[in-house]
Amino acid sequence: MTIEVTLGDEADAVAAVRDKLVAEGVPAALAAGDPALWGPQAQPEAAIRLGWLGLPNTSRELLPEIAKLVERARAAGLDHVVLAGMGGSSLAPEVICATEDVPLTVLDTTDPHQVRRALADRLDRTVVVVASKSGGTVETDSHRRVYEQAFRDAGIDPAERIVVVTDPGSPLERAANEAGYPVVLADPNVGGRYSALTAFGLVPSALAGADVAKLLDDAAAVAPLLAQDEGNPGLDLGALLGAQALRGRDKLILRDAMSDITGLPDWIEQLIAESTGKEGKGVLPVVGAEAAEADDQFLVSIGPDSGTTVDGPLGAQFLVWEYATAVAGRVLGINPFDQPNVAESKENTTRILEEAGDGPLPTGTPMLTDGPVEVYGDVPGDLKNLADVLTWLLRSIPERGYLAIMAYLDREAAFDAAVVGEASFEEMTETWAGADVATLRALLDYRTDHAVTFGWGPRFLHSTGQYHKGGPSAGVFLQVTGAVTDDIEVPGKPYTLGRLQLAQALGDLGALTSRGRPAVRLHLTDRVAGVRHLLSVAEEL
């Protein structure tokens, strides 16, 4: 089997959209790479963003080069693979390696505690993949600088430990060549979120031990179906996404069913949210929910299940979801290849850092303090405590709206708490930081029929961040930041990782509040006590 899309009860609603796409010749045109499919305004961008269609074949040319990198790493005894990358440069390798159960340390954060843990882990056996399409991603540039310094301090030549993946002609390519780092160039005609089967997905995954040739084989097996009018899983799935959004069902609940794939919804979330969330339109993926609870939601399961499902091997899933997203973009009348609002938060971050200089960042004054949690934002004056704030946020969600929780904390620390998700609330609070702050999503989701999403910052800025600012004006936002106790200097830059992380949080919050969207920042003056208190309050609502 290559891949199968089963529409379940949604088949009739999708049929009209699917038939219209077939009548317009979309399957054959898309398979042939026609950039005119999304209208004249999108055509220039689409013309340089359709290389993903041919990756099952063109990426095979990379396999010998990748094999040499793997052989070199193995010969040097480098068995700890660290990936420094954001968004499309990290999400696909994370899914690939989790699915094949091979270890990969992903750094898609500016949290100094998370980065310090990675630095302390087998540095003498570490190879770092620095991956950035533009070559100027601030998080990835910071990781590179930090690891270069760490290697030098340990008496290790960084040129023996750092591998660079980037687009031809990027600043990172030039810097890597000057430093003597091996460079693998990706296809410049593929956008970041469509890059799973490019060098961005294949290089770190292969170094970690994944069978990347099989990924390409599985994608190649499904590729011929994508030119067909019938039996085309990408067309069926794309018609489903578009048809549901047109009906007002624009919250896609993604559920992991009994599948051999691990973590695919996180990758799908970025692909769909960043591709469709613009011009006040879009489909919002929701990861972690188990069912569609409201009439603006619909459920798709990954793997064999009842209802609407997408089942098949990972390489085929990558290609089919990309195709479906492009089809949904046409149905919605938007350009699925640009991300017009992503730069806004980046620009805000840069401005905040420059204006603050060596002084404190403009955090403002807390509206109230509840134990180890400070509350910032334009909230009603009669709110007295954290419970009041959370209740007000839930009540502020508009009809057909959603709540987005955005945590600028250490997303890996909670994995030390093996019981998270399987223990009682009391048992969870005995683990690191009183359990994982991501548990907050489930606690608040239980108290509303509206969709509740969770994102780790700044990771989500390269994903759902586009939807939050460019999609429907229906979001309510809860941001969580935390005190930094063990910061890291960024060599050659006038900021630390902790300072950069807070500036990113403030910059994105400004982008949201400038649109008049309800947004609150909770700052944990003590991360352990703060998470414990936050979850305790949420559980008692």
C-alpha positions as semicolon CSV with decimal commas, in nm:
position;residue;x (nm);y (nm);z (nm)
1;M;0,000;0,000;0,000
2;T;0,120;0,352;-0,073
3;I;-0,138;0,570;0,102
4;E;-0,512;0,575;0,149
5;V;-0,744;0,864;0,231
6;T;-1,086;0,763;0,365
7;L;-1,338;1,047;0,386
8;G;-1,595;0,873;0,605
9;D;-1,904;1,083;0,668
10;E;-1,748;1,382;0,491
11;A;-1,759;1,228;0,142
12;D;-2,076;1,398;0,021
13;A;-1,971;1,745;0,136
14;V;-1,636;1,709;-0,038
15;A;-1,770;1,572;-0,368
16;A;-1,877;1,907;-0,518
17;V;-1,541;2,070;-0,446
18;R;-1,353;1,770;-0,574
19;D;-1,557;1,752;-0,894
20;K;-1,497;2,123;-0,958
21;L;-1,120;2,077;-0,917
22;V;-1,127;1,788;-1,163
23;A;-1,335;1,987;-1,412
24;E;-1,077;2,267;-1,393
25;G;-0,794;2,023;-1,465
26;V;-0,622;2,087;-1,134
27;P;-0,474;1,738;-1,070
28;A;-0,281;1,724;-1,397
29;A;-0,185;2,093;-1,381
30;L;-0,053;2,067;-1,027
31;A;0,139;1,749;-1,096
32;A;0,297;1,929;-1,392
33;G;0,394;2,224;-1,171
34;D;0,167;2,491;-1,319
35;P;0,230;2,811;-1,116
36;A;-0,087;2,979;-1,244
37;L;-0,316;2,762;-1,030
38;W;-0,337;3,016;-0,747
39;G;-0,400;3,328;-0,954
40;P;-0,183;3,600;-1,108
41;Q;-0,075;3,756;-0,779
42;A;0,058;3,426;-0,647
43;Q;0,214;3,314;-0,974
44;P;0,563;3,468;-0,930
45;E;0,601;3,303;-0,587
46;A;0,451;2,973;-0,700
47;A;0,689;2,963;-0,997
48;I;0,984;2,923;-0,759
49;R;0,813;2,709;-0,495
50;L;0,697;2,392;-0,672
51;G;1,019;2,193;-0,662
52;W;0,874;1,968;-0,390
53;L;0,668;1,787;-0,653
54;G;0,978;1,622;-0,797
55;L;1,171;1,555;-0,476
56;P;1,107;1,178;-0,465
57;N;1,337;1,160;-0,769
58;T;1,562;1,467;-0,752
59;S;1,659;1,416;-0,388
60;R;1,811;1,080;-0,475
61;E;2,104;1,275;-0,613
62;L;2,188;1,373;-0,254
63;L;2,212;1,019;-0,123
64;P;2,581;0,956;-0,210
65;E;2,683;1,287;-0,052
66;I;2,477;1,213;0,257
67;A;2,625;0,864;0,281
68;K;2,975;1,016;0,294
69;L;2,872;1,247;0,579
70;V;2,729;0,952;0,770
71;E;3,044;0,746;0,712
72;R;3,262;1,032;0,830
73;A;3,057;1,080;1,147
74;R;3,058;0,710;1,228
75;A;3,433;0,685;1,173
76;A;3,485;0,972;1,417
77;G;3,259;0,812;1,676
78;L;3,004;1,092;1,659
79;D;2,679;0,934;1,771
80;H;2,506;1,238;1,924
81;V;2,333;1,430;1,649
82;V;2,212;1,782;1,728
83;L;1,990;1,964;1,479
84;A;1,987;2,343;1,501
85;G;1,694;2,453;1,286
86;M;1,352;2,614;1,302
87;G;1,016;2,534;1,147
88;G;1,052;2,338;0,827
89;S;1,420;2,278;0,901
90;S;1,345;2,083;1,218
91;L;0,989;1,948;1,224
92;A;1,029;1,686;0,949
93;P;1,356;1,538;1,084
94;E;1,197;1,523;1,428
95;V;0,907;1,314;1,291
96;I;1,136;1,097;1,076
97;C;1,367;1,012;1,366
98;A;1,086;0,959;1,617
99;T;0,912;0,725;1,373
100;E;1,228;0,522;1,315
101;D;1,318;0,538;1,683
102;V;1,663;0,686;1,627
103;P;1,792;0,958;1,863
104;L;1,802;1,320;1,748
105;T;1,841;1,628;1,968
106;V;1,642;1,912;1,815
107;L;1,726;2,271;1,906
108;D;1,440;2,486;1,783
109;T;1,441;2,715;2,082
110;T;1,615;3,011;2,238
111;D;1,551;2,882;2,589
112;P;1,896;2,878;2,755
113;H;1,809;2,592;2,988
114;Q;1,721;2,365;2,697
115;V;2,029;2,467;2,500
116;R;2,256;2,420;2,802
117;R;2,127;2,067;2,851
118;A;2,214;1,985;2,491
119;L;2,562;2,135;2,530
120;A;2,626;1,920;2,836
121;D;2,529;1,600;2,657
122;R;2,827;1,412;2,506
123;L;2,993;1,715;2,347
124;D;3,295;1,497;2,267
125;R;3,068;1,276;2,050
126;T;2,844;1,547;1,903
127;V;2,790;1,644;1,540
128;V;2,576;1,954;1,484
129;V;2,363;2,007;1,174
130;V;2,303;2,380;1,129
131;A;2,002;2,411;0,899
132;S;1,857;2,736;0,767
133;K;1,704;2,801;0,429
134;S;1,758;3,176;0,439
135;G;2,087;3,145;0,622
136;G;1,988;3,427;0,853
137;T;1,751;3,264;1,104
138;V;1,838;3,430;1,434
139;E;1,778;3,123;1,651
140;T;1,990;2,897;1,430
141;D;2,265;3,157;1,396
142;S;2,275;3,179;1,776
143;H;2,299;2,800;1,812
144;R;2,587;2,789;1,564
145;R;2,779;3,058;1,752
146;V;2,722;2,890;2,087
147;Y;2,837;2,548;1,963
148;E;3,139;2,691;1,785
149;Q;3,250;2,844;2,115
150;A;3,178;2,526;2,308
151;F;3,380;2,315;2,066
152;R;3,673;2,555;2,077
153;D;3,664;2,567;2,456
154;A;3,684;2,185;2,455
155;G;3,980;2,187;2,217
156;I;3,771;2,059;1,926
157;D;3,788;2,204;1,575
158;P;3,430;2,310;1,485
159;A;3,504;2,220;1,121
160;E;3,514;1,857;1,230
161;R;3,177;1,874;1,402
162;I;2,945;2,113;1,216
163;V;2,752;2,031;0,897
164;V;2,554;2,305;0,724
165;V;2,233;2,266;0,521
166;T;2,116;2,580;0,343
167;D;2,009;2,726;0,011
168;P;2,266;2,821;-0,254
169;G;2,403;3,171;-0,209
170;S;2,279;3,222;0,146
171;P;2,488;3,405;0,408
172;L;2,519;3,075;0,592
173;E;2,672;2,906;0,289
174;R;2,935;3,179;0,267
175;A;3,012;3,161;0,639
176;A;3,033;2,781;0,626
177;N;3,272;2,784;0,332
178;E;3,496;3,033;0,512
179;A;3,497;2,815;0,823
180;G;3,558;2,493;0,631
181;Y;3,231;2,326;0,725
182;P;3,077;2,063;0,497
183;V;2,780;2,218;0,315
184;V;2,483;2,037;0,163
185;L;2,277;2,264;-0,059
186;A;1,901;2,227;-0,068
187;D;1,669;2,285;-0,362
188;P;1,603;2,663;-0,364
189;N;1,270;2,606;-0,540
190;V;1,117;2,447;-0,230
191;G;0,978;2,648;0,060
192;G;1,077;2,558;0,412
193;R;0,753;2,392;0,517
194;Y;0,751;2,178;0,199
195;S;1,113;2,069;0,250
196;A;1,068;1,736;0,431
197;L;1,217;1,538;0,141
198;T;1,499;1,785;0,069
199;A;1,840;1,803;0,232
200;F;1,674;1,970;0,531
201;G;1,485;1,653;0,612
202;L;1,732;1,396;0,486
203;V;2,074;1,507;0,619
204;P;2,004;1,519;0,994
205;S;1,779;1,214;0,976
206;A;2,043;1,006;0,798
207;L;2,313;1,115;1,043
208;A;2,084;1,004;1,325
209;G;2,043;0,663;1,163
210;A;1,717;0,685;0,968
211;D;1,666;0,510;0,633
212;V;1,609;0,815;0,415
213;A;1,620;0,619;0,089
214;K;1,303;0,439;0,199
215;L;1,135;0,774;0,260
216;L;1,200;0,866;-0,101
217;D;1,086;0,523;-0,220
218;D;0,754;0,558;-0,038
219;A;0,701;0,909;-0,173
220;A;0,787;0,795;-0,525
221;A;0,530;0,516;-0,502
222;V;0,245;0,762;-0,442
223;A;0,365;1,037;-0,678
224;P;0,204;0,897;-0,999
225;L;-0,138;0,898;-0,831
226;L;-0,121;1,275;-0,783
227;A;-0,171;1,342;-1,154
228;Q;-0,493;1,139;-1,167
229;D;-0,853;1,253;-1,146
230;E;-0,958;0,934;-0,968
231;G;-0,777;0,748;-0,694
232;N;-0,580;1,061;-0,607
233;P;-0,530;1,075;-0,227
234;G;-0,386;1,427;-0,238
235;L;-0,687;1,556;-0,431
236;D;-0,931;1,388;-0,193
237;L;-0,754;1,530;0,112
238;G;-0,712;1,878;-0,037
239;A;-1,078;1,890;-0,136
240;L;-1,170;1,789;0,218
241;L;-0,960;2,068;0,376
242;G;-1,096;2,330;0,136
243;A;-1,457;2,217;0,148
244;Q;-1,467;2,212;0,526
245;A;-1,318;2,561;0,552
246;L;-1,572;2,694;0,302
247;R;-1,846;2,551;0,523
248;G;-1,704;2,730;0,827
249;R;-1,544;2,418;0,969
250;D;-1,194;2,561;0,977
251;K;-1,049;2,386;1,286
252;L;-0,877;2,061;1,184
253;I;-0,848;1,822;1,479
254;L;-0,549;1,597;1,409
255;R;-0,544;1,268;1,598
256;D;-0,270;1,008;1,608
257;A;-0,442;0,674;1,564
258;M;-0,285;0,328;1,560
259;S;-0,008;0,423;1,322
260;D;0,360;0,339;1,288
261;I;0,427;0,713;1,247
262;T;0,515;0,922;1,552
263;G;0,446;1,293;1,579
264;L;0,319;1,369;1,228
265;P;0,047;1,613;1,348
266;D;0,315;1,860;1,462
267;W;0,458;1,869;1,110
268;I;0,112;1,895;0,951
269;E;0,030;2,182;1,187
270;Q;0,307;2,399;1,048
271;L;0,240;2,303;0,686
272;I;-0,131;2,387;0,691
273;A;-0,138;2,678;0,936
274;E;0,145;2,871;0,772
275;S;0,028;2,790;0,419
276;T;-0,341;2,877;0,459
277;G;-0,358;3,130;0,745
278;K;-0,366;3,461;0,559
279;E;-0,603;3,724;0,421
280;G;-0,841;3,648;0,709
281;K;-0,882;3,288;0,593
282;G;-0,724;2,957;0,680
283;V;-0,744;2,613;0,835
284;L;-0,621;2,589;1,195
285;P;-0,477;2,248;1,286
286;V;-0,534;2,145;1,648
287;V;-0,290;1,892;1,790
288;G;-0,368;1,702;2,109
289;A;-0,748;1,701;2,105
290;E;-0,922;1,368;2,071
291;A;-1,250;1,469;1,910
292;A;-1,428;1,746;1,722
293;E;-1,646;1,915;1,986
294;A;-1,801;2,207;1,798
295;D;-1,954;2,271;1,458
296;D;-1,644;2,464;1,340
297;Q;-1,425;2,155;1,389
298;F;-1,361;1,835;1,195
299;L;-1,149;1,535;1,276
300;V;-0,883;1,358;1,068
301;S;-0,697;1,058;1,207
302;I;-0,345;0,958;1,107
303;G;-0,345;0,583;1,061
304;P;-0,624;0,323;1,045
305;D;-0,928;0,439;1,239
306;S;-1,295;0,510;1,194
307;G;-1,420;0,822;1,018
308;T;-1,188;1,034;0,807
309;T;-0,836;0,888;0,799
310;V;-0,504;0,923;0,619
311;D;-0,307;0,601;0,633
312;G;0,025;0,509;0,475
313;P;0,403;0,531;0,517
314;L;0,573;0,853;0,622
315;G;0,738;0,946;0,292
316;A;0,404;0,917;0,113
317;Q;0,228;1,113;0,390
318;F;0,472;1,402;0,347
319;L;0,404;1,430;-0,025
320;V;0,027;1,383;-0,003
321;W;-0,021;1,643;0,272
322;E;0,191;1,893;0,076
323;Y;-0,018;1,832;-0,237
324;A;-0,340;1,858;-0,035
325;T;-0,230;2,186;0,121
326;A;-0,159;2,332;-0,222
327;V;-0,504;2,220;-0,339
328;A;-0,670;2,369;-0,032
329;G;-0,496;2,697;-0,106
330;R;-0,660;2,708;-0,447
331;V;-1,001;2,627;-0,300
332;L;-0,964;2,907;-0,043
333;G;-0,829;3,153;-0,298
334;I;-0,498;3,219;-0,119
335;N;-0,129;3,172;-0,200
336;P;-0,013;2,862;-0,009
337;F;0,356;2,940;-0,060
338;D;0,408;3,276;0,109
339;Q;0,405;3,380;0,476
340;P;0,339;3,754;0,473
341;N;0,301;3,802;0,848
342;V;0,590;3,593;0,980
343;A;0,846;3,874;0,946
344;E;0,645;4,108;1,169
345;S;0,735;3,940;1,498
346;K;1,098;3,909;1,387
347;E;1,112;4,281;1,314
348;N;0,951;4,358;1,650
349;T;1,214;4,146;1,825
350;T;1,499;4,326;1,653
351;R;1,350;4,665;1,735
352;I;1,298;4,576;2,102
353;L;1,658;4,460;2,141
354;E;1,801;4,763;1,964
355;E;1,591;5,015;2,154
356;A;1,662;4,856;2,491
357;G;2,038;4,847;2,435
358;D;2,199;4,733;2,761
359;G;1,892;4,828;2,963
360;P;1,590;4,625;3,071
361;L;1,344;4,503;2,811
362;P;1,003;4,676;2,801
363;T;0,810;4,414;2,996
364;G;0,567;4,662;3,149
365;T;0,405;4,643;3,491
366;P;0,209;4,338;3,604
367;M;-0,165;4,389;3,636
368;L;-0,169;4,148;3,926
369;T;0,051;3,887;4,091
370;D;-0,073;3,549;4,210
371;G;0,205;3,367;4,394
372;P;0,490;3,291;4,150
373;V;0,285;3,410;3,849
374;E;0,278;3,770;3,727
375;V;-0,005;3,870;3,492
376;Y;0,057;4,125;3,214
377;G;-0,194;4,255;2,963
378;D;-0,502;4,463;2,913
379;V;-0,735;4,271;3,142
380;P;-1,041;4,398;3,329
381;G;-0,956;4,571;3,656
382;D;-1,192;4,357;3,862
383;L;-0,989;4,040;3,806
384;K;-0,834;3,946;4,139
385;N;-0,631;3,632;4,078
386;L;-0,504;3,383;3,822
387;A;-0,828;3,185;3,824
388;D;-1,018;3,502;3,729
389;V;-0,773;3,566;3,444
390;L;-0,803;3,215;3,298
391;T;-1,183;3,228;3,329
392;W;-1,193;3,567;3,155
393;L;-0,979;3,436;2,870
394;L;-1,205;3,136;2,816
395;R;-1,512;3,359;2,815
396;S;-1,344;3,598;2,571
397;I;-1,319;3,336;2,295
398;P;-1,556;3,453;2,022
399;E;-1,806;3,235;1,844
400;R;-1,612;3,003;1,611
401;G;-1,293;3,125;1,779
402;Y;-1,004;2,954;1,954
403;L;-0,757;2,987;2,242
404;A;-0,386;2,965;2,167
405;I;-0,141;2,889;2,448
406;M;0,217;2,992;2,367
407;A;0,492;2,888;2,610
408;Y;0,841;3,037;2,593
409;L;0,993;2,774;2,820
410;D;1,210;2,462;2,806
411;R;1,003;2,212;2,609
412;E;1,238;1,919;2,673
413;A;1,258;1,942;3,051
414;A;0,924;1,779;3,108
415;F;1,038;1,463;2,932
416;D;1,233;1,392;3,249
417;A;0,889;1,341;3,402
418;A;0,809;1,000;3,263
419;V;0,467;0,988;3,424
420;V;0,331;1,297;3,247
421;G;0,012;1,204;3,064
422;E;-0,021;0,874;3,249
423;A;-0,038;0,978;3,614
424;S;-0,281;1,163;3,832
425;F;-0,258;1,540;3,864
426;E;-0,110;1,498;4,212
427;E;0,160;1,263;4,085
428;M;0,242;1,497;3,797
429;T;0,301;1,785;4,033
430;E;0,580;1,587;4,199
431;T;0,778;1,579;3,873
432;W;0,989;1,852;3,713
433;A;0,825;2,193;3,727
434;G;0,505;2,043;3,862
435;A;0,456;1,857;3,532
436;D;0,469;1,981;3,177
437;V;0,315;2,322;3,110
438;A;0,173;2,167;2,792
439;T;-0,073;1,991;3,024
440;L;-0,241;2,332;3,047
441;R;-0,387;2,277;2,700
442;A;-0,581;1,971;2,812
443;L;-0,699;2,136;3,134
444;L;-0,837;2,442;2,955
445;D;-0,969;2,239;2,661
446;Y;-1,180;2,042;2,911
447;R;-1,351;2,367;3,011
448;T;-1,452;2,491;2,666
449;D;-1,598;2,356;2,344
450;H;-1,376;2,595;2,149
451;A;-1,051;2,474;1,997
452;V;-0,743;2,512;2,219
453;T;-0,396;2,496;2,066
454;F;-0,053;2,484;2,227
455;G;0,277;2,606;2,083
456;W;0,632;2,626;2,212
457;G;0,794;2,963;2,151
458;P;0,975;3,065;1,942
459;R;0,914;2,738;1,754
460;F;0,550;2,824;1,675
461;L;0,650;3,161;1,524
462;H;0,769;2,960;1,222
463;S;0,441;2,769;1,214
464;T;0,106;2,874;1,358
465;G;0,242;3,224;1,415
466;Q;0,141;3,309;1,058
467;Y;-0,216;3,190;1,117
468;H;-0,249;3,381;1,445
469;K;-0,174;3,709;1,270
470;G;-0,292;3,650;0,913
471;G;-0,583;3,411;0,960
472;P;-0,936;3,479;1,084
473;S;-0,952;3,736;1,364
474;A;-1,089;3,483;1,610
475;G;-0,801;3,403;1,845
476;V;-0,749;3,465;2,215
477;F;-0,389;3,432;2,328
478;L;-0,224;3,314;2,648
479;Q;0,153;3,356;2,654
480;V;0,375;3,202;2,925
481;T;0,730;3,319;2,991
482;G;0,966;3,229;3,275
483;A;1,257;3,361;3,474
484;V;1,601;3,259;3,345
485;T;1,845;3,129;3,604
486;D;2,128;2,997;3,388
487;D;2,166;3,214;3,079
488;I;2,401;3,168;2,781
489;E;2,597;3,439;2,603
490;V;2,567;3,444;2,225
491;P;2,924;3,496;2,099
492;G;2,957;3,803;1,879
493;K;2,610;3,933;1,967
494;P;2,500;4,191;2,224
495;Y;2,238;3,963;2,379
496;T;2,206;3,636;2,566
497;L;1,973;3,355;2,469
498;G;1,743;3,441;2,758
499;R;1,724;3,804;2,654
500;L;1,655;3,706;2,295
501;Q;1,382;3,464;2,407
502;L;1,203;3,732;2,610
503;A;1,236;3,984;2,326
504;Q;1,079;3,730;2,090
505;A;0,788;3,679;2,328
506;L;0,733;4,053;2,368
507;G;0,767;4,110;1,994
508;D;0,503;3,853;1,908
509;L;0,272;3,973;2,182
510;G;0,295;4,322;2,033
511;A;0,205;4,187;1,690
512;L;-0,108;4,026;1,837
513;T;-0,223;4,314;2,056
514;S;-0,175;4,562;1,770
515;R;-0,461;4,377;1,601
516;G;-0,687;4,422;1,901
517;R;-0,682;4,053;1,989
518;P;-0,718;3,954;2,357
519;A;-0,374;3,855;2,483
520;V;-0,229;3,793;2,829
521;R;0,128;3,716;2,933
522;L;0,188;3,507;3,241
523;H;0,543;3,538;3,370
524;L;0,668;3,266;3,605
525;T;0,905;3,426;3,854
526;D;1,002;3,072;3,953
527;R;0,955;2,820;3,675
528;V;0,905;2,512;3,892
529;A;0,668;2,674;4,136
530;G;0,502;2,877;3,860
531;V;0,409;2,581;3,642
532;R;0,287;2,390;3,946
533;H;0,070;2,681;4,055
534;L;-0,063;2,748;3,704
535;L;-0,172;2,387;3,656
536;S;-0,321;2,369;4,003
537;V;-0,535;2,678;3,937
538;A;-0,642;2,553;3,592
539;E;-0,744;2,217;3,734
540;E;-0,970;2,385;3,990
541;L;-1,155;2,614;3,746
